[in-house]
Coordinates of C-alpha atoms in Angstrom, one line a residue:
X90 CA -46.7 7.5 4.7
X91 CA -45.6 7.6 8.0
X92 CA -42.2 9.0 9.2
X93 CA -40.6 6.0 10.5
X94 CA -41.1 4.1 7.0
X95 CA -39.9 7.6 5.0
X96 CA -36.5 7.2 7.4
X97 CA -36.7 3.5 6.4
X98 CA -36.8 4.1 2.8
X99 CA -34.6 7.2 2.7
X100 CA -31.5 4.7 5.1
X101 CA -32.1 1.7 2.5
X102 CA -31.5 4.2 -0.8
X103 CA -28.4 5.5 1.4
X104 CA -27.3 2.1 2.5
X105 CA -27.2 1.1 -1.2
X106 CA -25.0 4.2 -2.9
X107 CA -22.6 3.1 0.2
X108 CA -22.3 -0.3 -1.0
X109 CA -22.3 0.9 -4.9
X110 CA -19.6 3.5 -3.9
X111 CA -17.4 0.0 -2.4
X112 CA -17.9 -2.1 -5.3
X113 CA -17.0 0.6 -7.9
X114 CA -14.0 0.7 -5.7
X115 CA -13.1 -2.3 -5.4
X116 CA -13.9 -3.3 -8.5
X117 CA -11.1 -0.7 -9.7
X118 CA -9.1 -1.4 -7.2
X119 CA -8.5 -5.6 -8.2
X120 CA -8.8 -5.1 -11.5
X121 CA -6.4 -1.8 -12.5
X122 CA -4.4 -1.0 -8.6
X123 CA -1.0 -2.6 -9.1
X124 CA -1.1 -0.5 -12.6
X125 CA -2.2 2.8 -10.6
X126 CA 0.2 2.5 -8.0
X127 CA 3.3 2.0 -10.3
X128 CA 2.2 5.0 -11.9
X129 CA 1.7 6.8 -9.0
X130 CA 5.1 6.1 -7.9
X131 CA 6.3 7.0 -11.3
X132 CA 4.6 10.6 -11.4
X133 CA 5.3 11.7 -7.9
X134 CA 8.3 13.9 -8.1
X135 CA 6.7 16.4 -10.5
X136 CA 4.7 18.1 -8.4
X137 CA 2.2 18.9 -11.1
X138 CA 1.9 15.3 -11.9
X139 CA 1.7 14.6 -8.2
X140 CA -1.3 16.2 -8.3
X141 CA -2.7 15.2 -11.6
X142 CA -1.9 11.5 -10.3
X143 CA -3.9 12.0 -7.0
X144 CA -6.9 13.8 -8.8
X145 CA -7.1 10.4 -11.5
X146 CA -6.4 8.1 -8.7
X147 CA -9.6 9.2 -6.6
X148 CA -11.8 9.3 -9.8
X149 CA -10.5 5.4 -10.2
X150 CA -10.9 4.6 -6.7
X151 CA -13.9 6.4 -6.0
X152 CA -12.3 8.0 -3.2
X153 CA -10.0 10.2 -1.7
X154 CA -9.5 8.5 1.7
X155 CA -8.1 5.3 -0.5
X156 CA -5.3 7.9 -2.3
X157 CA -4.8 9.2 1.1
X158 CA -3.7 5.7 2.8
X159 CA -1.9 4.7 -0.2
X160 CA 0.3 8.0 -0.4
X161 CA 0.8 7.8 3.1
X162 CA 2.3 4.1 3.2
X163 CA 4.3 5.2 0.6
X164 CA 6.0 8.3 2.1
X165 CA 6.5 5.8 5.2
X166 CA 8.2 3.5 3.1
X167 CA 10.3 6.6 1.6
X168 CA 9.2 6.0 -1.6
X169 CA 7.7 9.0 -2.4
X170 CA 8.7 12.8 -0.7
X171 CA 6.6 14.1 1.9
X172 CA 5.8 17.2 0.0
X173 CA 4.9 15.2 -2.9
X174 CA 2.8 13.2 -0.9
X175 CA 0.9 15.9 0.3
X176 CA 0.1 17.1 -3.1
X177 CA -0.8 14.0 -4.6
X178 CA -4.0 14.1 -1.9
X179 CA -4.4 17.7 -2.9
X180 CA -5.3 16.2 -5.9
X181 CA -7.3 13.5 -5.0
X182 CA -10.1 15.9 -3.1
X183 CA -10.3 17.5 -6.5
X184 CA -11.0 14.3 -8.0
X185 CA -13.3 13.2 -4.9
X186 CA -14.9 16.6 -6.3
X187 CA -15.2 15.9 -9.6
X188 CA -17.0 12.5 -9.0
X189 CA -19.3 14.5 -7.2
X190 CA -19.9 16.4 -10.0
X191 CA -20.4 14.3 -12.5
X192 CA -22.7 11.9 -10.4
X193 CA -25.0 15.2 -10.6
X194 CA -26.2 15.0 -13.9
X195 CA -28.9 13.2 -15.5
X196 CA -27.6 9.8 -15.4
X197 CA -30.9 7.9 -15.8
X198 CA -30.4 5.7 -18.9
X199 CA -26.9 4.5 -18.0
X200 CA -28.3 2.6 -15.1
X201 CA -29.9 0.1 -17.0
X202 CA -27.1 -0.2 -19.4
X203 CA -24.2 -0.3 -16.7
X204 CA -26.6 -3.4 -14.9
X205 CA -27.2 -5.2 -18.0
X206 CA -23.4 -4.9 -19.5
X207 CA -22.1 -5.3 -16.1
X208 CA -24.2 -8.6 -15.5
X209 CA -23.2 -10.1 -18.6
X210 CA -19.1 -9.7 -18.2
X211 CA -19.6 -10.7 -14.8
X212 CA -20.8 -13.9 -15.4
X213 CA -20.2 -15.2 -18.5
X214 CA -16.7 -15.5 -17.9
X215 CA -13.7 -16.6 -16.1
X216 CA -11.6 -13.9 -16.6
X217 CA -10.4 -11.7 -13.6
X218 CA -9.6 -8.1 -15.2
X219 CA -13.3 -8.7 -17.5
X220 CA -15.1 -9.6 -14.2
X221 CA -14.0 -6.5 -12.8
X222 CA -14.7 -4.4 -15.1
X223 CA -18.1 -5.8 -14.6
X224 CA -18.1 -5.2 -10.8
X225 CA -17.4 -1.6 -12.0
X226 CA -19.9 -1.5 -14.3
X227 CA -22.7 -2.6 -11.4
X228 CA -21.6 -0.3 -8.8
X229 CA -21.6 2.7 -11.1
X230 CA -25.4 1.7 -12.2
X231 CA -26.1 1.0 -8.7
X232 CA -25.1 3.9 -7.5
X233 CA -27.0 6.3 -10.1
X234 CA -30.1 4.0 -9.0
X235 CA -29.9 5.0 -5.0
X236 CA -29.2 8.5 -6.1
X237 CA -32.9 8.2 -7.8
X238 CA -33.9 6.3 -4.5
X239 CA -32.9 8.9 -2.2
X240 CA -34.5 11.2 -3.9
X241 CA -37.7 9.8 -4.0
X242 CA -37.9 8.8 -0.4
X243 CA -37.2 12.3 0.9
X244 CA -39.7 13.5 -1.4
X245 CA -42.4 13.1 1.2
X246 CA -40.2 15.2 3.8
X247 CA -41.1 18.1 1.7
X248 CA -44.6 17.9 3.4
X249 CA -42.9 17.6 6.6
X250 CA -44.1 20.1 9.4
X251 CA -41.2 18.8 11.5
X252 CA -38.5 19.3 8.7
X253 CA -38.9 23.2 8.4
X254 CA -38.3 23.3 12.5
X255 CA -35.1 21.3 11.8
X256 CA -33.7 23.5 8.9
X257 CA -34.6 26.7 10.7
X258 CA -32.7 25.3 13.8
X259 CA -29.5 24.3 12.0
X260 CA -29.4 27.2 9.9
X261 CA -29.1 29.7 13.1
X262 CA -27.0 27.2 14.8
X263 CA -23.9 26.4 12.0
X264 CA -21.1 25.1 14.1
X265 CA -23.5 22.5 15.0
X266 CA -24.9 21.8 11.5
X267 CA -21.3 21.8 10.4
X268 CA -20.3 19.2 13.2
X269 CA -23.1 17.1 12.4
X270 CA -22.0 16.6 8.9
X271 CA -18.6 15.8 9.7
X272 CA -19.9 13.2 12.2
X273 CA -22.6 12.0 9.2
X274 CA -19.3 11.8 6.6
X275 CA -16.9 10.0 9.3
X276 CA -20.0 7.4 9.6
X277 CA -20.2 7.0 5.7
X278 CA -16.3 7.1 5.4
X279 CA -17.4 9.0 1.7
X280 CA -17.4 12.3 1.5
X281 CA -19.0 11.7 -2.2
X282 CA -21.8 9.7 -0.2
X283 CA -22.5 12.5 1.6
X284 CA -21.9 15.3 -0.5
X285 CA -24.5 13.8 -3.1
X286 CA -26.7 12.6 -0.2
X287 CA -26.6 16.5 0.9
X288 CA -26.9 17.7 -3.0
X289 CA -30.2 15.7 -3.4
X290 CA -31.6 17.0 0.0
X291 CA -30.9 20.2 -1.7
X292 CA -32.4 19.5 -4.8
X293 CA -36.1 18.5 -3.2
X294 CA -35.8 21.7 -1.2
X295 CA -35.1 19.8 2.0
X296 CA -32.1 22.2 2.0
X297 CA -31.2 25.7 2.0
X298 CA -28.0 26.4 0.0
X299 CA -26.6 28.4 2.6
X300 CA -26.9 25.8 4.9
X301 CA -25.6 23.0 2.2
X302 CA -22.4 25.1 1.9
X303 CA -22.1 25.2 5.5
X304 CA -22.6 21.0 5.4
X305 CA -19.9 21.0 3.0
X306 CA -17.5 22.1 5.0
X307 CA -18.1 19.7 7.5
X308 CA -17.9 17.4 5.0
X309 CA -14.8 18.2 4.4
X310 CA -13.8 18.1 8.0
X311 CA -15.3 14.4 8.5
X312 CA -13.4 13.2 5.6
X313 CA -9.9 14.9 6.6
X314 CA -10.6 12.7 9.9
X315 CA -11.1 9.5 8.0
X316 CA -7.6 8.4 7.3
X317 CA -6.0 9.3 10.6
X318 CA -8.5 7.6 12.3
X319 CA -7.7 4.6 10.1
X320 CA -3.3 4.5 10.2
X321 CA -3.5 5.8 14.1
X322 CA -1.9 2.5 14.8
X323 CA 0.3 2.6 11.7
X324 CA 4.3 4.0 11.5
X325 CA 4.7 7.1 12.1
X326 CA 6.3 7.8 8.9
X327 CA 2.7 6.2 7.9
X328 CA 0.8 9.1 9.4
X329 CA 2.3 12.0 8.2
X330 CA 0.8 12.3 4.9
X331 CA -3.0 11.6 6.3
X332 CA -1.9 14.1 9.7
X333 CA -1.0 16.6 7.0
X334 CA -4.3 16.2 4.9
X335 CA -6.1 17.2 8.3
X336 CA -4.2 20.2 8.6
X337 CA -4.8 21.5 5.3
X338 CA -8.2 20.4 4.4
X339 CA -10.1 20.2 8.4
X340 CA -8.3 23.2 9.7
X341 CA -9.6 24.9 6.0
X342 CA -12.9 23.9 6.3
X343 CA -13.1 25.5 10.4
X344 CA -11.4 29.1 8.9
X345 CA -14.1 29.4 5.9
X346 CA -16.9 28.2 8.4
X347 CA -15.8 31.4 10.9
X348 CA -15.2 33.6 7.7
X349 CA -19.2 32.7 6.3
X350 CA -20.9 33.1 10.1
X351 CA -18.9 36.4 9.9
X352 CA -19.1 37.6 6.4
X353 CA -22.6 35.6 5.6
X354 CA -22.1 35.8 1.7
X355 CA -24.4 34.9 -0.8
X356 CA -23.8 31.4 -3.0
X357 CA -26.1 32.5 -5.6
X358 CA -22.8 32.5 -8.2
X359 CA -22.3 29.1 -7.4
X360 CA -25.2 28.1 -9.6
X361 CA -28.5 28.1 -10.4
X362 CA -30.0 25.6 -8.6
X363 CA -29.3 24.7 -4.7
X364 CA -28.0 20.8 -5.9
X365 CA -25.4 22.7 -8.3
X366 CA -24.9 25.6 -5.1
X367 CA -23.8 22.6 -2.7
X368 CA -21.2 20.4 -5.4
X369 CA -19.8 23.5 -6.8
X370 CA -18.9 24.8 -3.2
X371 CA -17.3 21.5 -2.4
X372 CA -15.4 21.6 -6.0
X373 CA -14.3 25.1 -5.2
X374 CA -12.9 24.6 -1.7
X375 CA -11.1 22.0 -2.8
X376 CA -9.5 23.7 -5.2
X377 CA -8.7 26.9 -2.9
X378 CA -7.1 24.2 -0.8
X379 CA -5.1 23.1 -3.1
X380 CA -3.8 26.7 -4.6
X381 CA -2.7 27.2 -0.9
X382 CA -1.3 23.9 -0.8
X383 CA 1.0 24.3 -3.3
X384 CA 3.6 26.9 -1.4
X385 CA 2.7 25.5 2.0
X386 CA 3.3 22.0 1.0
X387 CA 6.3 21.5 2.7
X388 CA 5.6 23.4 5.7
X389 CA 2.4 21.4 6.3
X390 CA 4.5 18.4 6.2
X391 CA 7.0 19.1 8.6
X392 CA 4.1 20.6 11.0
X393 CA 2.8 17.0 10.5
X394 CA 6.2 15.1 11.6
X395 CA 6.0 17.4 14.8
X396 CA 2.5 16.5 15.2
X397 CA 3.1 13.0 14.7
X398 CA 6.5 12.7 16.5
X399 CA 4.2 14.0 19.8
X400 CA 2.7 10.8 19.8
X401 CA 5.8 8.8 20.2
X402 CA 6.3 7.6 23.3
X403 CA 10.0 7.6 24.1
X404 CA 10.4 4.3 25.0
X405 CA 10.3 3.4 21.4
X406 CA 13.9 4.5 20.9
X407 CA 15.1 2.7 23.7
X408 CA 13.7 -0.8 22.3
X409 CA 15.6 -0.2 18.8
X410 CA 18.6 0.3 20.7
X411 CA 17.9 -3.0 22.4
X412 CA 17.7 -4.5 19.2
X413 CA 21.3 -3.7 18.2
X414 CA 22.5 -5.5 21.4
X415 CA 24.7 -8.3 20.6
X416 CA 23.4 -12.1 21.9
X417 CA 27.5 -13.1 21.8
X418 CA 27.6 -13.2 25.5
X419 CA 31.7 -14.3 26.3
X420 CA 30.7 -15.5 29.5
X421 CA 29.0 -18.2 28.2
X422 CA 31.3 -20.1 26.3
X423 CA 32.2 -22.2 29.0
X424 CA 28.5 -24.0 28.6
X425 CA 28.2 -25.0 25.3
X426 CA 24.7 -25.4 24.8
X427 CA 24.2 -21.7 26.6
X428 CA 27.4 -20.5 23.9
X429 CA 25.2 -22.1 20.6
X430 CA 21.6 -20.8 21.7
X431 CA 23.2 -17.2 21.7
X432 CA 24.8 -17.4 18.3
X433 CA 22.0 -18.9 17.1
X434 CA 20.2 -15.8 18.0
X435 CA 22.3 -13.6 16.3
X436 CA 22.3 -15.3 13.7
X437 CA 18.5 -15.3 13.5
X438 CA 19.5 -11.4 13.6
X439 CA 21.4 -11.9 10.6
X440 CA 18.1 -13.3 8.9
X441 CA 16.3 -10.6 10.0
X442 CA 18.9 -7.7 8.0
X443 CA 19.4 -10.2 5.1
X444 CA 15.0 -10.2 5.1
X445 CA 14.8 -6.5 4.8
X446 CA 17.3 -6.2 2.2
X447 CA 15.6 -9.1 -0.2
X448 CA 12.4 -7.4 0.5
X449 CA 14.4 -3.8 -0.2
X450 CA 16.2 -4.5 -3.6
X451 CA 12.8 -5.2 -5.4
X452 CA 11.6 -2.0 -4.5
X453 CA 14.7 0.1 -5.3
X454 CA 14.6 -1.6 -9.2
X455 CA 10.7 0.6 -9.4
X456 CA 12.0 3.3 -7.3
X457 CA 15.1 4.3 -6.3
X458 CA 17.2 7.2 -4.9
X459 CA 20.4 7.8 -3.5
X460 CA 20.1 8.1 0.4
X461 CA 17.9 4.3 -0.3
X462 CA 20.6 2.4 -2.0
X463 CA 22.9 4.2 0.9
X464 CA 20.5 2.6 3.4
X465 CA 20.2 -1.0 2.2
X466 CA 24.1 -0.8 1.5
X467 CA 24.7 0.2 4.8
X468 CA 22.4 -3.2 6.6
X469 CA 25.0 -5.1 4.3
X470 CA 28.1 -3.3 6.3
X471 CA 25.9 -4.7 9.5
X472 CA 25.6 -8.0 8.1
X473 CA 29.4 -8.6 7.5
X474 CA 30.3 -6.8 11.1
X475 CA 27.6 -9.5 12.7
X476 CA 29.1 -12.7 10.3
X477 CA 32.5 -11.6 11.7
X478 CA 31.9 -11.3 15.4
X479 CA 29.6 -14.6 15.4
X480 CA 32.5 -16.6 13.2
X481 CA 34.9 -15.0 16.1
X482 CA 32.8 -16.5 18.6
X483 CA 32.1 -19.7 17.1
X484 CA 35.7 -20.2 16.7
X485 CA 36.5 -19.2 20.6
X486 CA 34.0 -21.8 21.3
X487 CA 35.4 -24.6 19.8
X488 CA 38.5 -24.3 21.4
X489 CA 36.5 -26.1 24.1
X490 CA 35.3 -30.4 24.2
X491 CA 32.3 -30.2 22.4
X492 CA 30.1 -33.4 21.8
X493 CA 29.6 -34.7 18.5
X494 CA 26.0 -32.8 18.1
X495 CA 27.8 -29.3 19.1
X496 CA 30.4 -29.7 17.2
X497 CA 27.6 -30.4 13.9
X498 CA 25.8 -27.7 15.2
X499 CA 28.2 -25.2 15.3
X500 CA 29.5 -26.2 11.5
X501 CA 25.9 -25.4 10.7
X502 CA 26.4 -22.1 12.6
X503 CA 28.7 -20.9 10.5
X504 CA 28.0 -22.0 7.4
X505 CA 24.8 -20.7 7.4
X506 CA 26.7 -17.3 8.5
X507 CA 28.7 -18.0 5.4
X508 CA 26.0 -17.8 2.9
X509 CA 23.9 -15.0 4.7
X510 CA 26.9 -12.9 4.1
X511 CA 27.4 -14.1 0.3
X512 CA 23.6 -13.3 0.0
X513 CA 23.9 -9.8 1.2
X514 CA 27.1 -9.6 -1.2
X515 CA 25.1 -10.6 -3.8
X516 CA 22.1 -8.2 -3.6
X517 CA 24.5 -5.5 -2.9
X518 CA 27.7 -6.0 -5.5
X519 CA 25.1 -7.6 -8.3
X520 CA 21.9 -6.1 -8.0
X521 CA 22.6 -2.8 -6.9
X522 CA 24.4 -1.9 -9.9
X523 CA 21.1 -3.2 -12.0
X524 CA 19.3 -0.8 -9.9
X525 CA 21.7 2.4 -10.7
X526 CA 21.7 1.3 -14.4
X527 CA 18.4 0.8 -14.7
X528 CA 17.6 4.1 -13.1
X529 CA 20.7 6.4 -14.9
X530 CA 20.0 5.0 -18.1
X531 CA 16.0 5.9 -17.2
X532 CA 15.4 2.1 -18.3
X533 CA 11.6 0.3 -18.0
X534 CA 10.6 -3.2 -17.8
X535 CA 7.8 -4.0 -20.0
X536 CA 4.5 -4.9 -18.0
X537 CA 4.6 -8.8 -18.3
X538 CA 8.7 -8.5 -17.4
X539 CA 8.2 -6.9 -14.2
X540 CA 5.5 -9.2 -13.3
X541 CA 7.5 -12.5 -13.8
X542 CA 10.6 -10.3 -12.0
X543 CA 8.2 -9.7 -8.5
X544 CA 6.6 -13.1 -9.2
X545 CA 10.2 -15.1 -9.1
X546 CA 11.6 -12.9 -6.6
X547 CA 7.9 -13.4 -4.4
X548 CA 9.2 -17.0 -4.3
X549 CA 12.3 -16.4 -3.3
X550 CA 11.4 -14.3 -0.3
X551 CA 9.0 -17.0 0.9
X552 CA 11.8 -19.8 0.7
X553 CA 13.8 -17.6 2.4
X554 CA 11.7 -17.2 5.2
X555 CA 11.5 -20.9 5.1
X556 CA 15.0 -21.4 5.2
X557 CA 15.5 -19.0 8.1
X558 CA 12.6 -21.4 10.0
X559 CA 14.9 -24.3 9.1
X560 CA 17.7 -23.2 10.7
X561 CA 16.2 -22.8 13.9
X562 CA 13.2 -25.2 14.2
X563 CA 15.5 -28.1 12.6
X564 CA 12.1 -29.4 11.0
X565 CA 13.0 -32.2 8.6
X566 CA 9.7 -31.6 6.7
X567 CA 10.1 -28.2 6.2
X568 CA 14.0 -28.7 4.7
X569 CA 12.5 -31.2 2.4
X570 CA 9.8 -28.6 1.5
X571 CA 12.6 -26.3 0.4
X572 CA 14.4 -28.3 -1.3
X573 CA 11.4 -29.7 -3.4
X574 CA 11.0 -25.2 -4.1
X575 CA 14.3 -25.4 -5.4
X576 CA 13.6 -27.5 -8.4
X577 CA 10.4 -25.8 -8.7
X578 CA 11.5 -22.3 -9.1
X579 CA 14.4 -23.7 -11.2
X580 CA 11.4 -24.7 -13.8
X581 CA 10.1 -20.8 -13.1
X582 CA 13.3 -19.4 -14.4
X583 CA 13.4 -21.3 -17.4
X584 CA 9.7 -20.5 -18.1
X585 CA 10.7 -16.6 -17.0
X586 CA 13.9 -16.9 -19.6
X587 CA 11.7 -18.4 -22.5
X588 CA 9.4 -15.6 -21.8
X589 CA 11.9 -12.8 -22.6
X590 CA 13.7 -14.3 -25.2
X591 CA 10.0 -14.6 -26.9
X592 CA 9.6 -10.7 -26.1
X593 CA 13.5 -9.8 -27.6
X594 CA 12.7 -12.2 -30.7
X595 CA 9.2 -9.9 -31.3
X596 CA 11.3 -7.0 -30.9
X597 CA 9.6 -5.2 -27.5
X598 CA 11.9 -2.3 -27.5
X599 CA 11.7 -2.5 -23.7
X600 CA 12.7 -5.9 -24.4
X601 CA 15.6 -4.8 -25.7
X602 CA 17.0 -2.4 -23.3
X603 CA 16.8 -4.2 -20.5
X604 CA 17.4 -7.6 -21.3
X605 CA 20.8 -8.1 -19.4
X606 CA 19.1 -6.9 -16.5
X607 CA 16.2 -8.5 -16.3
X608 CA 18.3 -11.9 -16.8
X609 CA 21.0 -11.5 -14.5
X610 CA 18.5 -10.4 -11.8
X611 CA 16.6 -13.7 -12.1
X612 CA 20.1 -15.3 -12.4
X613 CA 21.2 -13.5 -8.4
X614 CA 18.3 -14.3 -7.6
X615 CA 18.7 -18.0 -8.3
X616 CA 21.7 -18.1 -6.8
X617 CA 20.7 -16.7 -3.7
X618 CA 18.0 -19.3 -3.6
X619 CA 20.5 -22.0 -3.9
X620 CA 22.5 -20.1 -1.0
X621 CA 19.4 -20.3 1.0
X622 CA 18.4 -23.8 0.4
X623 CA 21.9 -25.2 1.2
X624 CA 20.8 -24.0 4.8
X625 CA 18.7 -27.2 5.1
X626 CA 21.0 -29.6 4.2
X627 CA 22.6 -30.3 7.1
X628 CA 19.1 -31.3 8.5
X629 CA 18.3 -33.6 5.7
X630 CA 22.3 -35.3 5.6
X631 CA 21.3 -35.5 9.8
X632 CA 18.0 -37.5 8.9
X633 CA 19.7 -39.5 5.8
X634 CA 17.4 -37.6 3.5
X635 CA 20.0 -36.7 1.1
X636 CA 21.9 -39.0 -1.9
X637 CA 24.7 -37.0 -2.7
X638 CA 23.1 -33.3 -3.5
X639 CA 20.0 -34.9 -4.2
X640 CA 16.8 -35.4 -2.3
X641 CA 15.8 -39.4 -1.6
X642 CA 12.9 -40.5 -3.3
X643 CA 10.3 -40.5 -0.1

């Protein structure tokens, strides 16, 4: 067999555990992520747990890289501690490692089984989490199969005269061997896919094991390079956690390089055959990682912020400063029109805060702490200062002959002002002290409660953002729109009510405990809706779209 077609073989049994290794991701990923990330978020302020959470979350996902991301948007988002963050993907190399490991064994007769049950729950039904599962189910046989594949396409490499010049070269040359397989990993974005590509090299004795631990290694570097490469457009508070992981783990993986070219030690204790040799090397610098993770967390963390702070260019500041410049330019209240187009900017402002806090609140009632519900308490101290000054304004302007079309707009002005500021009253004086219940009385929604909570409150967030479109695109259609949503999601409450009171008649403890919460936070969230919708009135009355509070039939 000629070489070309021995590459050819040996890149379609690679291509294929690439693909296997996605599906089995994202397989677990639709089917079971919402539940992992809620109880990733749960488990992160144990430290222990943070790590224990990271290590199961990469043996889900079938990768480390995926923890890595999703710890790092969630120390951006401050739900989760830097430090914590930073063990959680600690955790999630030793997972990446124990996939590895167990991929490794003789896995031959699952293959089969995992096609054949996978097939069958895949297609002969319509239901999401089952299809999954069978997704799952595929990859993992898929990806036992190219294992088998890459092992017998290399197997003719053995009788290589060219492959022994190779070997020999990249075993007196590591730094290059080792930069190659970081370059190999980045291409694969897997370290698993490589580390098993590597560990069945080694196991047709295509490999020395001295030179598959120095491969390791640069493994580990192309794989620390992965997520940074990936959120280097992200928030900074974004790229922390993956700056961090490059610290620890790439930085790791260049000090043992320079300690094995200098020490040269023999991996014979690693096991008894060179496949075992390579995994177990790649288990065990994980896990030294990780022991000197634990003390330096914190350190490596705010090494990272330096890092990552480097990288912001000044001007940034300078623009959120902008921001906070007010649109209520005194000068031109002498022009109407000039006087209305600036408070209708700042009142778009106003959107903006009362936005963020909506999309805030939901994610204080799964996670919350104290400098958080300081924060979104503190946008509602903006909104109010902002409802004042553009009522102020408004009022100054009307002093003036307006014509009958200013004079309606400005009446919208402000009453649209007028319920942006009762809507931030109402996440902040209601649903605030749902969240510090909930969280000092170390309350939990049941699984199908939370679900219609996010679900209503999804709706709301999008007919807010339709209102805030309303008020400035004055779009009869899309007032209509929102006011057709407002009956709808009035059918969704009493569907989400029915729902509970079903659970609290059953007895769910859950139920139980937080069943004034969970129905006076669809209730402020109602009413906020209502607040919200009222915004497009004004257009519909204009139009003579309304009968009374009504919609006309159209």
């Amino acid at each position: 067999m000629s070489g070309s077609v021995v590459l050819l073989h040996l890149a379609g049994a690679v291509a294929l555990m690439l693909f296997a290794t996605r599906m089995v991701k994202t397989g677990v990923e639709r089917a079971y992520g919402d539940v992992l990330r809620h109880r990733l978020r749960a488990t992160m302020r144990n430290p222990i747990l943070a790590v224990l959470a990271g290590t199961g979350l990469a043996i889900a996902f079938q990768s480390s890289t995926a923890v890595t991301l999703l710890v790092g948007s969630f120390a951006g988002a401050g739900i989760v501690s830097g430090a914590a963050g930073q063990l959680a993907v600690r955790g999630a190399e030793i997972g990446s490692a124990i996939v590895t490991k167990l991929l490794t064994f003789d896995l031959t007769l699952l293959v089969p089984l995992c096609l054949i049950t996978g097939t069958f729950m895949f297609m002969a039904t319509e239901r999401r989490d089952w299809r999954q599962v069978g997704r799952i189910l595929v990859g993992i046989g898929l990806l036992i199969l190219s294992l088998e594949m890459i092992g017998q396409a290399s197997e003719p490499l053995r009788d290589s005269q060219l492959m022994p010049v190779i070997i020999d070269y990249f075993s007196g040359d590591p730094l290059t061997a080792y930069l190659l397989a970081a370059l190999i990993t980045w291409l694969f974005q897997s370290s698993i896919a490589a580390v098993l590509l590597m560990a069945t090299l080694a196991g047709r004795g295509l490999i020395t094991p001295e030179l598959g631990v120095v491969l390791v290694l640069g493994v580990n570097l192309g794989s620390s390079v992965i997520a940074p490469m990936l959120t280097r457009g992200a928030e900074p508070g974004v790229r922390v956690v993956p700056v961090g992981n490059l610290l620890m783990r790439g930085l790791g993986s260049l000090v043992m390089l320079v300690l094995m070219m200098i020490v040269k030690p023999t991996v014979g204790f690693l096991g008894a055959t060179a496949s075992d040799q390579i995994v177990n090397a790649h288990i065990l610098f994980n896990v030294i990682i990780l022991i000197a993770g634990l003390p330096l967390a914190g350190l490596v963390y705010r090494a990272s912020e330096k890092i990552v702070a480097l990288g912001v260019k000044p001007e940034a500041a300078d623009a959120l400063h902008v921001t906070e410049l007010s649109a209520l330019d005194e000068k031109a209240l002498g022009t109407p029109s000039q006087a209305l187009a600036n408070a209708t900017r700042e009142v778009v402002r106003v959107c903006e805060t009362v936005e963020i806090m909506l999309k805030r609140i939901i994610e204080l009632y799964e996670d919350a702490d104290a400098d958080r519900i300081r924060a979104l308490a503190a946008l509602d101290d903006r909104v109010d200062a902002k409802h004042a000054a553009i009522k102020i304004y408004l009022a100054k302007l009307t002093k003036n002959s307006l014509t009958e079309a200013e004079a309606l707009r400005c009446q919208e002005l402000i009453g649209a002002c007028v319920k942006l500021e009762q809507v931030g009253d109402i996440i902040v004086r209601n649903m605030l002290v749902h969240v510090r219940k909930k969280f000092e009385q170390g309350l939990a929604f049941t699984d199908e409660g939370w679900r219609e909570l996010t679900a209503f409150h999804a709706a709301v967030l999008a007919n807010a953002r339709m209102a805030f479109n309303v008020l400035v695109s004055r779009d009869a259609e899309t007032a209509r729109l929102l006011v057709l949503e407002k009956d709808r999601l009035r059918d969704s409450e009493k569907e989400a009510s029915q729902s509970h009171f079903l659970r609290l008649r059953d007895g769910t403890p859950k139920s139980i405990e937080t069943s004034s919460i969970h129905l006076d936070t669809i209730r402020d969230l109602k009413q906020i809706n209502s607040l919200l919708t009222s915004m497009a009135y004004p257009v519909l009355e204009e139009r003579g779209l309304l009968r009374g509070s009504r919609l006309k039939a159209s």
